[in-house]
Amino acid sequence: MPGEAEKSGLVPLGHGCSWIQDNSTSSPGLRPGPLYSVFPSTPAVVSSVQDLLDFICSGPLVEKLGLTTEMVESSIDKWLMLGGYLSRLLQFNELQLTIPQKTRIYHYYIPVFFWCEDQISKHNSMFKDKDEIPPLVIGFSAPQGCGKTTLVFALEYLFRQTGRKSATISIDDFYLTAEGQAKLREENPDNALLEYRGNAGSHDLQLSIETLTALSKLTKEGMKVKLPRYDKSAYSGKGDRADPSTWPEIEGPLTVVLYEGWMLGFKPLPVAGVKAVDPQLEVVNKNLEAYYDAWDKFINAWIVIKIKEPNSVYQWRLQAEIAMRADGKPGMSDEEVMDFVSRYLPAYKAYLPTLYSEGPNGSDPKRLLVVEIDEERNPILAV
């Protein structure tokens, strides 16, 4: 089993937000595909390893994580091993990776994995030898469709391959049932932001508290927790909570919990500010006051995926729905996607600038990684 990532004096990216424009899910569930290839039995050509080393060191996150060329060079075998795992998981030919594939693996997923490993090491060091160590909870805050679900999927797979037990949950898992959502809609008949799932107020906060509390206690073998799941395809894409009999069961001891969501870390703002964005946001903003205790206070470390152009979210969401339909599941039409996404835009416009400038609600700047991505969902250098 590979050792932990090198201690690296990790530093968060610079804050700041260059957008103030209109526009706004998550990628479909992924499953490991067949093994596409294996490492060659003969040693790699030195020049090809050097090329990979140069490529890795050219990535925007390497310097940000405090990794030097020498550190990468000394751990190149681990980079190669992790790259092989991800290539097979994502069904890439690891011997003939395209530039976009290499970028996704070596500039994004593996550097973030090393950062997570470092956070786990720091978390564990806070406890004594005989202490029961609760799992580290890493929050992933990112706009819908920007690839956070695929990132989390890749990280969970790498943890599994390197001997760490992890659990993955999403804020989507805590949406109200279809019946609960209907009641919310009836109570707010003139508020389009609460007509469907998504905004603050459309989640079962008690369920999230119970689940996150149970996960935090999953420190021994034999201890088990069932994780709620949400079926987005139900009711022609309107969604409903999945039958509890289908919920996956996680057994301890857990090392890490990966918790992702489009509005994780959003902070309530002064009423005048949110009403200036959209008067309907006033109720949502009031609802958001209860979310810190239900979500954010459970999170120990944060990864924020930062976008420059929220208009991209329309296209990303559309791609997700097309993939869902291609998988034989009912999804929203193109027009329904436009309508659905438009209900998230006021929240993005109101809360993302503060998220980017101040960090998530209650976050520690020393335990925060901000990754700015482009329209292809790849990390870029912060301006």
PDB file of N, CA, C and O in Angstrom, residues 214-286:
ATOM      1  N   ALA A 214     -24.095   9.876  12.462  1.00  0.00           N
ATOM      2  CA  ALA A 214     -23.838   8.435  12.456  1.00  0.00           C
ATOM      3  C   ALA A 214     -22.516   8.112  11.773  1.00  0.00           C
ATOM      4  O   ALA A 214     -21.748   7.262  12.239  1.00  0.00           O
ATOM      5  N   LEU A 215     -22.209   8.810  10.676  1.00  0.00           N
ATOM      6  CA  LEU A 215     -20.951   8.574   9.972  1.00  0.00           C
ATOM      7  C   LEU A 215     -19.755   8.964  10.839  1.00  0.00           C
ATOM      8  O   LEU A 215     -18.711   8.305  10.803  1.00  0.00           O
ATOM      9  N   SER A 216     -19.910  10.028  11.618  1.00  0.00           N
ATOM     10  CA  SER A 216     -18.804  10.480  12.462  1.00  0.00           C
ATOM     11  C   SER A 216     -18.473   9.476  13.555  1.00  0.00           C
ATOM     12  O   SER A 216     -17.368   9.504  14.119  1.00  0.00           O
ATOM     13  N   LYS A 217     -19.404   8.588  13.856  1.00  0.00           N
ATOM     14  CA  LYS A 217     -19.193   7.585  14.901  1.00  0.00           C
ATOM     15  C   LYS A 217     -18.775   6.228  14.341  1.00  0.00           C
ATOM     16  O   LYS A 217     -18.615   5.262  15.090  1.00  0.00           O
ATOM     17  N   LEU A 218     -18.573   6.163  13.036  1.00  0.00           N
ATOM     18  CA  LEU A 218     -18.256   4.891  12.389  1.00  0.00           C
ATOM     19  C   LEU A 218     -16.750   4.624  12.496  1.00  0.00           C
ATOM     20  O   LEU A 218     -16.007   4.726  11.526  1.00  0.00           O
ATOM     21  N   THR A 219     -16.308   4.274  13.699  1.00  0.00           N
ATOM     22  CA  THR A 219     -14.877   4.154  13.980  1.00  0.00           C
ATOM     23  C   THR A 219     -14.408   2.720  14.205  1.00  0.00           C
ATOM     24  O   THR A 219     -13.209   2.483  14.352  1.00  0.00           O
ATOM     25  N   LYS A 220     -15.336   1.757  14.225  1.00  0.00           N
ATOM     26  CA  LYS A 220     -14.955   0.372  14.520  1.00  0.00           C
ATOM     27  C   LYS A 220     -15.518  -0.581  13.474  1.00  0.00           C
ATOM     28  O   LYS A 220     -16.531  -0.304  12.826  1.00  0.00           O
ATOM     29  N   GLU A 221     -14.866  -1.721  13.348  1.00  0.00           N
ATOM     30  CA  GLU A 221     -15.387  -2.779  12.489  1.00  0.00           C
ATOM     31  C   GLU A 221     -16.706  -3.273  13.054  1.00  0.00           C
ATOM     32  O   GLU A 221     -16.897  -3.342  14.266  1.00  0.00           O
ATOM     33  N   GLY A 222     -17.609  -3.619  12.163  1.00  0.00           N
ATOM     34  CA  GLY A 222     -18.910  -4.121  12.573  1.00  0.00           C
ATOM     35  C   GLY A 222     -19.971  -3.043  12.695  1.00  0.00           C
ATOM     36  O   GLY A 222     -21.170  -3.338  12.638  1.00  0.00           O
ATOM     37  N   MET A 223     -19.543  -1.785  12.870  1.00  0.00           N
ATOM     38  CA  MET A 223     -20.506  -0.685  12.928  1.00  0.00           C
ATOM     39  C   MET A 223     -20.970  -0.358  11.510  1.00  0.00           C
ATOM     40  O   MET A 223     -20.144  -0.262  10.597  1.00  0.00           O
ATOM     41  N   LYS A 224     -22.259  -0.171  11.322  1.00  0.00           N
ATOM     42  CA  LYS A 224     -22.799   0.035   9.982  1.00  0.00           C
ATOM     43  C   LYS A 224     -23.772   1.211   9.952  1.00  0.00           C
ATOM     44  O   LYS A 224     -24.457   1.492  10.929  1.00  0.00           O
ATOM     45  N   VAL A 225     -23.816   1.871   8.798  1.00  0.00           N
ATOM     46  CA  VAL A 225     -24.742   2.983   8.570  1.00  0.00           C
ATOM     47  C   VAL A 225     -25.284   2.869   7.158  1.00  0.00           C
ATOM     48  O   VAL A 225     -24.524   2.628   6.216  1.00  0.00           O
ATOM     49  N   LYS A 226     -26.581   3.052   6.999  1.00  0.00           N
ATOM     50  CA  LYS A 226     -27.176   3.081   5.665  1.00  0.00           C
ATOM     51  C   LYS A 226     -27.212   4.537   5.190  1.00  0.00           C
ATOM     52  O   LYS A 226     -27.620   5.433   5.937  1.00  0.00           O
ATOM     53  N   LEU A 227     -26.792   4.753   3.947  1.00  0.00           N
ATOM     54  CA  LEU A 227     -26.719   6.103   3.396  1.00  0.00           C
ATOM     55  C   LEU A 227     -27.940   6.392   2.532  1.00  0.00           C
ATOM     56  O   LEU A 227     -28.222   5.651   1.586  1.00  0.00           O
ATOM     57  N   PRO A 228     -28.664   7.482   2.821  1.00  0.00           N
ATOM     58  CA  PRO A 228     -29.819   7.833   1.991  1.00  0.00           C
ATOM     59  C   PRO A 228     -29.393   8.073   0.545  1.00  0.00           C
ATOM     60  O   PRO A 228     -28.273   8.519   0.282  1.00  0.00           O
ATOM     61  N   ARG A 229     -30.264   7.811  -0.361  1.00  0.00           N
ATOM     62  CA  ARG A 229     -30.011   8.075  -1.773  1.00  0.00           C
ATOM     63  C   ARG A 229     -31.263   8.686  -2.403  1.00  0.00           C
ATOM     64  O   ARG A 229     -32.389   8.426  -1.970  1.00  0.00           O
ATOM     65  N   TYR A 230     -31.028   9.501  -3.437  1.00  0.00           N
ATOM     66  CA  TYR A 230     -32.120  10.218  -4.104  1.00  0.00           C
ATOM     67  C   TYR A 230     -32.165   9.799  -5.562  1.00  0.00           C
ATOM     68  O   TYR A 230     -31.125   9.656  -6.218  1.00  0.00           O
ATOM     69  N   ASP A 231     -33.371   9.583  -6.062  1.00  0.00           N
ATOM     70  CA  ASP A 231     -33.558   9.159  -7.452  1.00  0.00           C
ATOM     71  C   ASP A 231     -34.009  10.364  -8.276  1.00  0.00           C
ATOM     72  O   ASP A 231     -35.177  10.733  -8.272  1.00  0.00           O
ATOM     73  N   LYS A 232     -33.069  10.969  -8.989  1.00  0.00           N
ATOM     74  CA  LYS A 232     -33.380  12.158  -9.786  1.00  0.00           C
ATOM     75  C   LYS A 232     -34.262  11.842 -10.990  1.00  0.00           C
ATOM     76  O   LYS A 232     -34.892  12.739 -11.553  1.00  0.00           O
ATOM     77  N   SER A 233     -34.289  10.592 -11.393  1.00  0.00           N
ATOM     78  CA  SER A 233     -35.053  10.238 -12.592  1.00  0.00           C
ATOM     79  C   SER A 233     -36.544  10.040 -12.293  1.00  0.00           C
ATOM     80  O   SER A 233     -37.358   9.972 -13.222  1.00  0.00           O
ATOM     81  N   ALA A 234     -36.919   9.935 -11.019  1.00  0.00           N
ATOM     82  CA  ALA A 234     -38.320   9.696 -10.668  1.00  0.00           C
ATOM     83  C   ALA A 234     -39.194  10.869 -11.085  1.00  0.00           C
ATOM     84  O   ALA A 234     -38.744  12.014 -11.150  1.00  0.00           O
ATOM     85  N   TYR A 235     -40.444  10.557 -11.373  1.00  0.00           N
ATOM     86  CA  TYR A 235     -41.420  11.575 -11.753  1.00  0.00           C
ATOM     87  C   TYR A 235     -40.910  12.445 -12.907  1.00  0.00           C
ATOM     88  O   TYR A 235     -40.931  13.671 -12.842  1.00  0.00           O
ATOM     89  N   SER A 236     -40.419  11.780 -13.947  1.00  0.00           N
ATOM     90  CA  SER A 236     -39.957  12.449 -15.171  1.00  0.00           C
ATOM     91  C   SER A 236     -38.894  13.509 -14.887  1.00  0.00           C
ATOM     92  O   SER A 236     -38.890  14.587 -15.485  1.00  0.00           O
ATOM     93  N   GLY A 237     -38.005  13.185 -13.977  1.00  0.00           N
ATOM     94  CA  GLY A 237     -36.910  14.096 -13.670  1.00  0.00           C
ATOM     95  C   GLY A 237     -37.170  15.028 -12.510  1.00  0.00           C
ATOM     96  O   GLY A 237     -36.263  15.746 -12.096  1.00  0.00           O
ATOM     97  N   LYS A 238     -38.385  15.018 -11.979  1.00  0.00           N
ATOM     98  CA  LYS A 238     -38.671  15.861 -10.810  1.00  0.00           C
ATOM     99  C   LYS A 238     -38.004  15.287  -9.567  1.00  0.00           C
ATOM    100  O   LYS A 238     -37.620  16.015  -8.667  1.00  0.00           O
ATOM    101  N   GLY A 239     -37.876  13.958  -9.505  1.00  0.00           N
ATOM    102  CA  GLY A 239     -37.129  13.314  -8.448  1.00  0.00           C
ATOM    103  C   GLY A 239     -37.930  12.911  -7.225  1.00  0.00           C
ATOM    104  O   GLY A 239     -39.021  13.421  -6.964  1.00  0.00           O
ATOM    105  N   ASP A 240     -37.373  11.953  -6.475  1.00  0.00           N
ATOM    106  CA  ASP A 240     -37.961  11.490  -5.224  1.00  0.00           C
ATOM    107  C   ASP A 240     -36.881  10.727  -4.461  1.00  0.00           C
ATOM    108  O   ASP A 240     -35.920  10.229  -5.064  1.00  0.00           O
ATOM    109  N   ARG A 241     -37.018  10.619  -3.168  1.00  0.00           N
ATOM    110  CA  ARG A 241     -36.068   9.843  -2.376  1.00  0.00           C
ATOM    111  C   ARG A 241     -36.184   8.371  -2.760  1.00  0.00           C
ATOM    112  O   ARG A 241     -37.290   7.838  -2.922  1.00  0.00           O
ATOM    113  N   ALA A 242     -35.048   7.725  -2.907  1.00  0.00           N
ATOM    114  CA  ALA A 242     -35.044   6.311  -3.267  1.00  0.00           C
ATOM    115  C   ALA A 242     -35.581   5.478  -2.108  1.00  0.00           C
ATOM    116  O   ALA A 242     -35.510   5.884  -0.937  1.00  0.00           O
ATOM    117  N   ASP A 243     -36.116   4.315  -2.428  1.00  0.00           N
ATOM    118  CA  ASP A 243     -36.631   3.411  -1.411  1.00  0.00           C
ATOM    119  C   ASP A 243     -35.503   3.027  -0.453  1.00  0.00           C
ATOM    120  O   ASP A 243     -34.411   2.646  -0.889  1.00  0.00           O
ATOM    121  N   PRO A 244     -35.725   3.131   0.860  1.00  0.00           N
ATOM    122  CA  PRO A 244     -34.673   2.817   1.825  1.00  0.00           C
ATOM    123  C   PRO A 244     -34.068   1.423   1.658  1.00  0.00           C
ATOM    124  O   PRO A 244     -32.911   1.203   2.037  1.00  0.00           O
ATOM    125  N   SER A 245     -34.828   0.501   1.099  1.00  0.00           N
ATOM    126  CA  SER A 245     -34.304  -0.853   0.895  1.00  0.00           C
ATOM    127  C   SER A 245     -33.155  -0.872  -0.108  1.00  0.00           C
ATOM    128  O   SER A 245     -32.388  -1.841  -0.167  1.00  0.00           O
ATOM    129  N   THR A 246     -33.043   0.196  -0.903  1.00  0.00           N
ATOM    130  CA  THR A 246     -31.980   0.269  -1.913  1.00  0.00           C
ATOM    131  C   THR A 246     -30.771   1.084  -1.438  1.00  0.00           C
ATOM    132  O   THR A 246     -29.779   1.175  -2.154  1.00  0.00           O
ATOM    133  N   TRP A 247     -30.850   1.666  -0.261  1.00  0.00           N
ATOM    134  CA  TRP A 247     -29.751   2.497   0.221  1.00  0.00           C
ATOM    135  C   TRP A 247     -28.516   1.644   0.495  1.00  0.00           C
ATOM    136  O   TRP A 247     -28.630   0.570   1.087  1.00  0.00           O
ATOM    137  N   PRO A 248     -27.346   2.098   0.085  1.00  0.00           N
ATOM    138  CA  PRO A 248     -26.122   1.344   0.363  1.00  0.00           C
ATOM    139  C   PRO A 248     -25.770   1.398   1.844  1.00  0.00           C
ATOM    140  O   PRO A 248     -26.088   2.368   2.543  1.00  0.00           O
ATOM    141  N   GLU A 249     -25.112   0.353   2.311  1.00  0.00           N
ATOM    142  CA  GLU A 249     -24.702   0.275   3.707  1.00  0.00           C
ATOM    143  C   GLU A 249     -23.188   0.372   3.807  1.00  0.00           C
ATOM    144  O   GLU A 249     -22.466  -0.304   3.081  1.00  0.00           O
ATOM    145  N   ILE A 250     -22.717   1.231   4.696  1.00  0.00           N
ATOM    146  CA  ILE A 250     -21.288   1.443   4.897  1.00  0.00           C
ATOM    147  C   ILE A 250     -20.890   0.864   6.254  1.00  0.00           C
ATOM    148  O   ILE A 250     -21.590   1.055   7.246  1.00  0.00           O
ATOM    149  N   GLU A 251     -19.756   0.160   6.259  1.00  0.00           N
ATOM    150  CA  GLU A 251     -19.269  -0.427   7.505  1.00  0.00           C
ATOM    151  C   GLU A 251     -17.962   0.238   7.916  1.00  0.00           C
ATOM    152  O   GLU A 251     -17.114   0.555   7.084  1.00  0.00           O
ATOM    153  N   GLY A 252     -17.799   0.450   9.210  1.00  0.00           N
ATOM    154  CA  GLY A 252     -16.591   1.068   9.723  1.00  0.00           C
ATOM    155  C   GLY A 252     -15.410   0.114   9.740  1.00  0.00           C
ATOM    156  O   GLY A 252     -15.558  -1.085   9.445  1.00  0.00           O
ATOM    157  N   PRO A 253     -14.224   0.607  10.087  1.00  0.00           N
ATOM    158  CA  PRO A 253     -13.976   2.007  10.423  1.00  0.00           C
ATOM    159  C   PRO A 253     -13.742   2.857   9.177  1.00  0.00           C
ATOM    160  O   PRO A 253     -13.048   2.438   8.257  1.00  0.00           O
ATOM    161  N   LEU A 254     -14.324   4.033   9.155  1.00  0.00           N
ATOM    162  CA  LEU A 254     -14.170   4.948   8.032  1.00  0.00           C
ATOM    163  C   LEU A 254     -12.948   5.844   8.233  1.00  0.00           C
ATOM    164  O   LEU A 254     -12.676   6.292   9.344  1.00  0.00           O
ATOM    165  N   THR A 255     -12.256   6.115   7.134  1.00  0.00           N
ATOM    166  CA  THR A 255     -11.148   7.061   7.168  1.00  0.00           C
ATOM    167  C   THR A 255     -11.590   8.446   6.730  1.00  0.00           C
ATOM    168  O   THR A 255     -11.171   9.457   7.299  1.00  0.00           O
ATOM    169  N   VAL A 256     -12.454   8.490   5.707  1.00  0.00           N
ATOM    170  CA  VAL A 256     -12.812   9.779   5.129  1.00  0.00           C
ATOM    171  C   VAL A 256     -14.230   9.730   4.570  1.00  0.00           C
ATOM    172  O   VAL A 256     -14.676   8.695   4.069  1.00  0.00           O
ATOM    173  N   VAL A 257     -14.931  10.856   4.695  1.00  0.00           N
ATOM    174  CA  VAL A 257     -16.259  11.032   4.100  1.00  0.00           C
ATOM    175  C   VAL A 257     -16.144  12.146   3.062  1.00  0.00           C
ATOM    176  O   VAL A 257     -15.651  13.239   3.369  1.00  0.00           O
ATOM    177  N   LEU A 258     -16.569  11.864   1.851  1.00  0.00           N
ATOM    178  CA  LEU A 258     -16.550  12.848   0.766  1.00  0.00           C
ATOM    179  C   LEU A 258     -17.977  13.350   0.577  1.00  0.00           C
ATOM    180  O   LEU A 258     -18.870  12.604   0.177  1.00  0.00           O
ATOM    181  N   TYR A 259     -18.180  14.624   0.867  1.00  0.00           N
ATOM    182  CA  TYR A 259     -19.522  15.206   0.915  1.00  0.00           C
ATOM    183  C   TYR A 259     -19.594  16.324  -0.112  1.00  0.00           C
ATOM    184  O   TYR A 259     -18.908  17.340   0.006  1.00  0.00           O
ATOM    185  N   GLU A 260     -20.420  16.145  -1.145  1.00  0.00           N
ATOM    186  CA  GLU A 260     -20.433  17.122  -2.234  1.00  0.00           C
ATOM    187  C   GLU A 260     -21.795  17.767  -2.432  1.00  0.00           C
ATOM    188  O   GLU A 260     -22.830  17.159  -2.163  1.00  0.00           O
ATOM    189  N   GLY A 261     -21.757  19.014  -2.926  1.00  0.00           N
ATOM    190  CA  GLY A 261     -23.010  19.700  -3.195  1.00  0.00           C
ATOM    191  C   GLY A 261     -22.799  21.081  -3.793  1.00  0.00           C
ATOM    192  O   GLY A 261     -21.785  21.728  -3.545  1.00  0.00           O
ATOM    193  N   TRP A 262     -23.770  21.527  -4.555  1.00  0.00           N
ATOM    194  CA  TRP A 262     -23.652  22.793  -5.284  1.00  0.00           C
ATOM    195  C   TRP A 262     -23.723  24.006  -4.357  1.00  0.00           C
ATOM    196  O   TRP A 262     -23.207  25.072  -4.694  1.00  0.00           O
ATOM    197  N   MET A 263     -24.358  23.875  -3.184  1.00  0.00           N
ATOM    198  CA  MET A 263     -24.525  25.020  -2.303  1.00  0.00           C
ATOM    199  C   MET A 263     -23.886  24.808  -0.939  1.00  0.00           C
ATOM    200  O   MET A 263     -24.151  25.573   0.004  1.00  0.00           O
ATOM    201  N   LEU A 264     -23.026  23.815  -0.816  1.00  0.00           N
ATOM    202  CA  LEU A 264     -22.324  23.633   0.446  1.00  0.00           C
ATOM    203  C   LEU A 264     -21.510  24.880   0.774  1.00  0.00           C
ATOM    204  O   LEU A 264     -20.831  25.435  -0.085  1.00  0.00           O
ATOM    205  N   GLY A 265     -21.572  25.322   2.007  1.00  0.00           N
ATOM    206  CA  GLY A 265     -20.772  26.460   2.432  1.00  0.00           C
ATOM    207  C   GLY A 265     -21.371  27.820   2.166  1.00  0.00           C
ATOM    208  O   GLY A 265     -20.785  28.844   2.534  1.00  0.00           O
ATOM    209  N   PHE A 266     -22.548  27.877   1.522  1.00  0.00           N
ATOM    210  CA  PHE A 266     -23.190  29.175   1.298  1.00  0.00           C
ATOM    211  C   PHE A 266     -23.566  29.811   2.632  1.00  0.00           C
ATOM    212  O   PHE A 266     -24.083  29.142   3.528  1.00  0.00           O
ATOM    213  N   LYS A 267     -23.334  31.123   2.749  1.00  0.00           N
ATOM    214  CA  LYS A 267     -23.647  31.855   3.970  1.00  0.00           C
ATOM    215  C   LYS A 267     -24.868  32.740   3.757  1.00  0.00           C
ATOM    216  O   LYS A 267     -24.988  33.393   2.715  1.00  0.00           O
ATOM    217  N   PRO A 268     -25.759  32.810   4.749  1.00  0.00           N
ATOM    218  CA  PRO A 268     -26.866  33.769   4.651  1.00  0.00           C
ATOM    219  C   PRO A 268     -26.310  35.190   4.547  1.00  0.00           C
ATOM    220  O   PRO A 268     -25.278  35.512   5.145  1.00  0.00           O
ATOM    221  N   LEU A 269     -26.979  36.019   3.777  1.00  0.00           N
ATOM    222  CA  LEU A 269     -26.526  37.389   3.533  1.00  0.00           C
ATOM    223  C   LEU A 269     -27.565  38.381   4.041  1.00  0.00           C
ATOM    224  O   LEU A 269     -28.715  38.014   4.305  1.00  0.00           O
ATOM    225  N   PRO A 270     -27.197  39.661   4.179  1.00  0.00           N
ATOM    226  CA  PRO A 270     -28.188  40.674   4.556  1.00  0.00           C
ATOM    227  C   PRO A 270     -29.369  40.656   3.589  1.00  0.00           C
ATOM    228  O   PRO A 270     -29.194  40.498   2.376  1.00  0.00           O
ATOM    229  N   VAL A 271     -30.553  40.811   4.142  1.00  0.00           N
ATOM    230  CA  VAL A 271     -31.781  40.692   3.350  1.00  0.00           C
ATOM    231  C   VAL A 271     -31.782  41.644   2.157  1.00  0.00           C
ATOM    232  O   VAL A 271     -32.186  41.264   1.039  1.00  0.00           O
ATOM    233  N   ALA A 272     -31.330  42.868   2.357  1.00  0.00           N
ATOM    234  CA  ALA A 272     -31.353  43.847   1.265  1.00  0.00           C
ATOM    235  C   ALA A 272     -30.535  43.363   0.079  1.00  0.00           C
ATOM    236  O   ALA A 272     -30.925  43.567  -1.078  1.00  0.00           O
ATOM    237  N   GLY A 273     -29.425  42.694   0.354  1.00  0.00           N
ATOM    238  CA  GLY A 273     -28.569  42.220  -0.728  1.00  0.00           C
ATOM    239  C   GLY A 273     -29.222  41.118  -1.547  1.00  0.00           C
ATOM    240  O   GLY A 273     -29.166  41.138  -2.780  1.00  0.00           O
ATOM    241  N   VAL A 274     -29.861  40.161  -0.871  1.00  0.00           N
ATOM    242  CA  VAL A 274     -30.469  39.056  -1.620  1.00  0.00           C
ATOM    243  C   VAL A 274     -31.727  39.517  -2.349  1.00  0.00           C
ATOM    244  O   VAL A 274     -32.011  39.053  -3.461  1.00  0.00           O
ATOM    245  N   LYS A 275     -32.470  40.431  -1.761  1.00  0.00           N
ATOM    246  CA  LYS A 275     -33.668  40.939  -2.428  1.00  0.00           C
ATOM    247  C   LYS A 275     -33.293  41.725  -3.685  1.00  0.00           C
ATOM    248  O   LYS A 275     -34.059  41.757  -4.656  1.00  0.00           O
ATOM    249  N   ALA A 276     -32.119  42.351  -3.668  1.00  0.00           N
ATOM    250  CA  ALA A 276     -31.666  43.085  -4.848  1.00  0.00           C
ATOM    251  C   ALA A 276     -31.368  42.131  -5.995  1.00  0.00           C
ATOM    252  O   ALA A 276     -31.521  42.482  -7.166  1.00  0.00           O
ATOM    253  N   VAL A 277     -30.951  40.910  -5.676  1.00  0.00           N
ATOM    254  CA  VAL A 277     -30.709  39.896  -6.707  1.00  0.00           C
ATOM    255  C   VAL A 277     -32.033  39.348  -7.216  1.00  0.00           C
ATOM    256  O   VAL A 277     -32.278  39.254  -8.414  1.00  0.00           O
ATOM    257  N   ASP A 278     -32.903  38.961  -6.280  1.00  0.00           N
ATOM    258  CA  ASP A 278     -34.217  38.423  -6.622  1.00  0.00           C
ATOM    259  C   ASP A 278     -35.064  38.440  -5.348  1.00  0.00           C
ATOM    260  O   ASP A 278     -34.681  37.819  -4.355  1.00  0.00           O
ATOM    261  N   PRO A 279     -36.211  39.128  -5.344  1.00  0.00           N
ATOM    262  CA  PRO A 279     -37.060  39.182  -4.143  1.00  0.00           C
ATOM    263  C   PRO A 279     -37.448  37.799  -3.629  1.00  0.00           C
ATOM    264  O   PRO A 279     -37.629  37.622  -2.419  1.00  0.00           O
ATOM    265  N   GLN A 280     -37.561  36.818  -4.532  1.00  0.00           N
ATOM    266  CA  GLN A 280     -37.942  35.476  -4.122  1.00  0.00           C
ATOM    267  C   GLN A 280     -36.864  34.812  -3.267  1.00  0.00           C
ATOM    268  O   GLN A 280     -37.109  33.819  -2.577  1.00  0.00           O
ATOM    269  N   LEU A 281     -35.661  35.363  -3.315  1.00  0.00           N
ATOM    270  CA  LEU A 281     -34.534  34.774  -2.596  1.00  0.00           C
ATOM    271  C   LEU A 281     -34.604  35.056  -1.087  1.00  0.00           C
ATOM    272  O   LEU A 281     -33.889  34.420  -0.313  1.00  0.00           O
ATOM    273  N   GLU A 282     -35.473  35.959  -0.683  1.00  0.00           N
ATOM    274  CA  GLU A 282     -35.551  36.308   0.738  1.00  0.00           C
ATOM    275  C   GLU A 282     -35.909  35.090   1.595  1.00  0.00           C
ATOM    276  O   GLU A 282     -35.302  34.853   2.646  1.00  0.00           O
ATOM    277  N   VAL A 283     -36.879  34.308   1.153  1.00  0.00           N
ATOM    278  CA  VAL A 283     -37.281  33.113   1.902  1.00  0.00           C
ATOM    279  C   VAL A 283     -36.156  32.081   1.890  1.00  0.00           C
ATOM    280  O   VAL A 283     -35.863  31.443   2.912  1.00  0.00           O
ATOM    281  N   VAL A 284     -35.524  31.904   0.746  1.00  0.00           N
ATOM    282  CA  VAL A 284     -34.416  30.962   0.624  1.00  0.00           C
ATOM    283  C   VAL A 284     -33.290  31.358   1.578  1.00  0.00           C
ATOM    284  O   VAL A 284     -32.692  30.514   2.258  1.00  0.00           O
ATOM    285  N   ASN A 285     -32.998  32.644   1.625  1.00  0.00           N
ATOM    286  CA  ASN A 285     -31.931  33.152   2.488  1.00  0.00           C
ATOM    287  C   ASN A 285     -32.249  32.880   3.961  1.00  0.00           C
ATOM    288  O   ASN A 285     -31.367  32.510   4.745  1.00  0.00           O
ATOM    289  N   LYS A 286     -33.510  33.038   4.329  1.00  0.00           N
ATOM    290  CA  LYS A 286     -33.938  32.744   5.705  1.00  0.00           C
ATOM    291  C   LYS A 286     -33.778  31.256   5.995  1.00  0.00           C
ATOM    292  O   LYS A 286     -33.299  30.863   7.074  1.00  0.00           O
TER     293      LYS A 286
END
